[in-house]
Amino acid sequence: MSPTISCDSVYKIFGANANKLLADSNGSVDAKQFQEAGCIVGVNNASFDVEKGEMLVVMGLSGSGKSTLLRCISRLTDATAGKILVDGEDICLMNNKQLVELRREKMGMVFQNFALLPHKTVIENIAFPLQVKGVSTENSMYKALEMVELVGLKGRENYFPRELSGGQQQRVGIARSLAVEPDIWFLDEPFSALDPLIRKEMQDEFLRLQGVLNKTIMFVTHDFDEALRLADRIAIMKDGIIEQLDTPGNIVLNPATDYVKKFTEDVPREKVLKIESIMDPKDTNASDNLKVSKDDIIESVAEKILNSKEIIKVIDPKDSSEVGSINPSKVIKVLFGG
Amino acid sequence: MKKFISLFYALVLFAGFTTVAKAADPIRIPVLNWSSQIVMANVMAQAFEELGYDVELVPAESATRYEAVRVGELHVAHETWQSTMAKPFYEAMDKGGLIDAGSHLAPTLEDMGVPQWVIDENLCPGLPNWEALKSPECQANFATPDSEGKGRWLEGPYEWHTDVMPNRLKGLGLDDQWMVKFAGSADALWAELAAAKKEGRGTVIFNWTPNFTDAEGFVFIEFPPFYQGCRIEDGGSVETTGCGSPIGWLKKAAHIKFPITHTSAYKFYTKMEFTSGNIGEMANYVDNGGMTHAEAATAYIANNRDQIDLFMK
Amino acid sequence: MDKNYLETIRNSKPAQFGILIFIFLILYFLIPQSENNYLWRLPSVLKGIPLAINNVIFNALYEWFPLKVWDPVFEMYEEKAAFREFTKAVSQGLLFLITVVRELLLGGDKIIDVFVSDSWLKENDWLSWPALPWTATTVGAFLLGYQLNGIRLGLLGGIGALYISVFGNYVPSIQTLSFVLITTPICFVLGLSFGIWGYLDKKVETALQPVLNVMQTMPQFAYLVPIIALFGLGDHAGSIATIIIATPPMIRNTILGLKRISPEVVEAGLMSGCTKPQLLFKVLIPAARRDILNGVNTVIMQCLAMVVIASFVGAKGLGLNLKIALNSLKIGKAAEAGLCIVIIAVILDRFTKAWADKQKDYFENLTFFQRYKLLIIFAISVVIFSIIAFISGGYFDKINYLYVIPIEKGLTIAHYIDGAVDWVWETFFYSLNSFNKFLLTQVLGPMKHAYLGMPVIATFTLAMGAAYIVGNARTALIVGGMLLFIALSEYWDRALITMYMGSFAVIMASLNGIILGSIFGRTERGGRILLSFCDFFETFPSFVYLIPVIFLFNITDTSVLIAAIVYATVPATRYTVWGLKSVPLSLHEAGTMSGVSAFQRWTNIEIPIAFPTVMLGVNQTVVFSLQMVILGALIGTEDLGQIIFGALSRTKDGAGVALTLGIFVSLIAICVDVIVRNWAEERKKALGLA
Ligand SMILES: Nc1ncnc2c1ncn2[C@@H]1O[C@H](COP(=O)(O)OP(=O)(O)OP(=O)(O)O)[C@@H](O)[C@H]1O
Ligand SMILES: [Mg+2]
């Protein structure tokens, strides 16, 4: 099966003579040079796939091109060059009608700055994508009401965006993007405006939803903790270039560049790594007294493992089958370095 | 919204088609802003309706209506005063589209004059003879703050007679004692009359008769008599241009197609010749009788049935 | 040392202005007054322009692209210009729409006439759409207001309609209303469409700007003759004249509003799967709502402000009645008609605002009767009142008072208004008269002479210099070019008089407006009341108070200027109030915490922050002042306006003269606008607001 999203050498250059400059550069784009020529590089030669049901988290400093990448894939902006396939279809070749269809049926997006329609109430904002699709007012309103409850805004259906706090607005944005039940979900820093408590709650809710809905997700965040909690894979961007795209464990353990290393340096590994990332293959000597799940975060089970002082079985929580083993010494290495 | 717009276009198109298809045009009569004119318009309207025509009374402006008659937007212009409207009337006729449908019987006089109280209070001894204007005492009574010490003549809007009054002052040798100020509209003239009366001050002002001001009393200044060619624009010289105004006509104008499109109405219109008394009566119903213009017209017709019947024959 | 000095001048605008004025004065006193001196007056080389314009118009009207049209009267083919045939068709459509609304309310058989043959209609003269009794209309106005925003708005509508009916102005008011009800949506749709177009296409926006400027600043009387020639006489012609002046603010507001929408909101719409039209109608336009509504407000106010002028080209209703009343100096009666215009304006404005603000309740569970309760009540009341009116018809002296109260039988407060005018006259005339003498001889007279004594080179130096200081070389060239056009015509002296009256009115009106706005605009309530006054003076026809002003100040420049100042104070006040409202609360709090006095707050916080908005108001004040100064020709002036009015009756070249001079007035307004706008931009940047 082909990947849900597939990017091949995608470039996005802002500026008047972007096309010409890009053609002259033979594919090797230097941000500095381009800047001198009056162009800004948004995305530089991005190639990657996102599989169905996968969650790809995109990280990077401010201005590194994360939002731009998302915009290219949703074709809110036209990529300057490259090929973007969504479910095997080249979206760059789609006409307006097909695009509308694609967005109505398949895509949802949560915007960095909320982007709520100022003239519509909470419930109208959430029902909006349904209404443009032609769902009857009654049905769309009931669906929207469900969403309002889901994001915990019940009682505020008839507020206008200007009457909501930043976090509340962001939740409206999330509810709106979910209303049409998209297969592909773009989230641009969706939780950044939320307070830590709600954020944690929303993350949990998000994971639960993802467990049930199994959407293909691209998720932008600045918060590494968040990335590690959620991501199947993480892409780290710098000046439009994807520096590394890998599993959280690999990113932390084997940073490809100094930039990525810097990015992950301060991250306490035990907090982010799952047992899976440090487990060994199945070991017949493993003790039967204790089992840990491969998805457990190291920190949460470290004490148990260290106390047992034995090699411990690692199982897949889904079917409780044994998938590997873990040696306490590995945990010590993660916790105390060396 | 979309529905609304398409409905709008549909209506416009529909209206365009249907109205074009209708051949029988209502007779369009202008309604201006003074009583006698409006009542006369209503008299005509009621008479035309009796003759079986549809009539429409159209609000219009005295200055622009000759152009409107010329292009066929109006069928008639039934009160055309010589002194104030002859110019646009003849210009429109020259350009084509407007014809002269004869005059009313009423003679008109349009000239400078003073309200009755100026005479009563002897603000300018010797009036109405123009020579009285020569005395400095008289002139001082008619000075205003912006007249630089001279006496002021308040003339109607400039385009009515352009330089006739300034020239007349020159011709009479009064131009270093008197100056001409142009009012902007007839309304302004009447406002000045009322203001002067309130203050009890004198004013020399342009006016005409028959007019509603006749009731309060108005005295025209007696200038040297008018004769053909006395004015500068008619070939006169500075010496002769001091002449007064002629006794003028009150004409009726019509659109060039009116005789053909509404034949019997046009016949009525050419025969329709009102006297000063008639016109005064029309205005009186409204100004003093408290009737609406339409009621006044009905009353006039009832009162002068013979005359109207005569026009209809 | 020297360099330092230059540096100071380069950085200090006041210093630059000082130098400019110095040069100006030198030129002013050095250039001798002589006909042959081109530094004093330029030669009138553009004398031919009015006639040329005139010929172009008449070519377009009567000759360009002739069509053969069958003339049933003369039974032959006549050559008619395509353009005029087109405008005629537009006129027919407009007139039809107005007639539909009018007959729906006032009854008649013109609409039925469209569907059946003339002769059949004549035979069946019972066939006529019945008029709505005023009682039903009043109930309808109340219910509509109630439905839109509760009892208060209901009372506004109901009492307004009641006043209009009982005072006998029902028929003319409905005539005016039907005119406005068609014209406003047309302005709205046109303004919105062009606004959207301008928003989508930068080139269009750039091209629109000067056109809009001219449309808005051109005196209406300048294009009345071409309108009559093109569209004829009637309500439709009035409608066209109104559309010309009322559409530009709608376009401007639409562009402004659309531009203010954040791009993410547009993207959100796209991601919701909007098609292009959906994006336009469901996202862009509603999101720009606030500004678009401001535009609608302006459109409504302008439409009603134009009612009297529309009656010059054939619009029926209050405007005509007002004109007739004024001609026989019935000020009270004219004021009553004027009041009806204001009432209609206020009701329409408040109703549209409430309608736009109305929220929908999606979860109310209503039965058919609950949902259409008010409509049903209205229908029932129409039936009941019609029956009552029918039965009581002829009961009192043959007039059916429950159907419509004719004007001469209605209540009236005209006596009191006339009495009030008399009282004002008796109380104030003598003191005002000496004030007037002083003003005319000590201020206005010298000012006028000063303007007329200005050598043309000095005028150009001053205008272009100011433009250069606040803007750049380009600004200076634009201003210079526009003035040159006037200076090369034979009307420069008249233009100077217009400028003298205009500048006096602008200065006084701006001062008034800023002071009034600052005093009353600081409280919510005061601001609201003040804005209501603005609505009143914008729509109350100035023609009405021109007459009492003449009583008090005679036919002098003072009268013209007072009317201009009263009218032009409106925008200055309005924008000051809006500007003060826009001062963020946090700044007020910061001010309070720093312990500022009320005056310091005004000078140091409010005025600087509100400045750009206030300047927009000043810009509108220029437009309003000039419009009124031109209208002052009705009192008696010697400026451009006098010629424009005079041209109305000049069949030969009147259209060309009026248009040319109208453009001159526009150019003056645009010059001021360019300078003021640049200055405001610069101040905005200095304040970090841009
Ligand atoms: N419409 C645009 N025109 C020109 N340059 C743009 C445009 N949009 C983005 N850019 C530039 O592209 C680069 C990437 O922007 P982008 O918004 O994708 O950053 P980001 O990674 O999302 O940053 P943040 O974390 O702050 O949201 C930035 O340098 C930005 O200035
Ligand atoms: Mg971003």
GROMACS .gro file of N, CA and C and ligand atoms in nm, chain A residues 63 65-68 71 112 188-189 220 222, ligand 2:
model
   34
   63GLY      N    1   1.054   2.985   1.247
   63GLY     CA    2   1.096   3.027   1.114
   63GLY      C    3   1.166   2.918   1.036
   65GLY      N    4   1.031   2.668   0.892
   65GLY     CA    5   0.954   2.622   0.777
   65GLY      C    6   0.850   2.515   0.806
   66LYS      N    7   0.820   2.496   0.933
   66LYS     CA    8   0.725   2.391   0.969
   66LYS      C    9   0.586   2.421   0.913
   67SER      N   10   0.539   2.541   0.943
   67SER     CA   11   0.405   2.576   0.894
   67SER      C   12   0.402   2.575   0.743
   68THR      N   13   0.509   2.624   0.683
   68THR     CA   14   0.513   2.627   0.538
   68THR      C   15   0.503   2.487   0.479
   71ARG      N   16   0.156   2.382   0.492
   71ARG     CA   17   0.076   2.455   0.393
   71ARG      C   18   0.096   2.397   0.254
  112GLN      N   19  -0.209   2.758   1.375
  112GLN     CA   20  -0.126   2.811   1.482
  112GLN      C   21  -0.194   2.927   1.554
  188ASP      N   22  -0.099   2.252   1.366
  188ASP     CA   23   0.012   2.345   1.377
  188ASP      C   24   0.013   2.402   1.519
  189GLU      N   25   0.100   2.349   1.601
  189GLU     CA   26   0.111   2.389   1.741
  189GLU      C   27  -0.026   2.399   1.809
  220VAL      N   28   0.282   1.981   1.447
  220VAL     CA   29   0.394   2.072   1.471
  220VAL      C   30   0.395   2.110   1.617
  222HIS      N   31   0.672   2.282   1.948
  222HIS     CA   32   0.803   2.326   1.995
  222HIS      C   33   0.845   2.248   2.118
 1343MG      MG   34   0.450   2.812   1.230
   0.00000   0.00000   0.00000
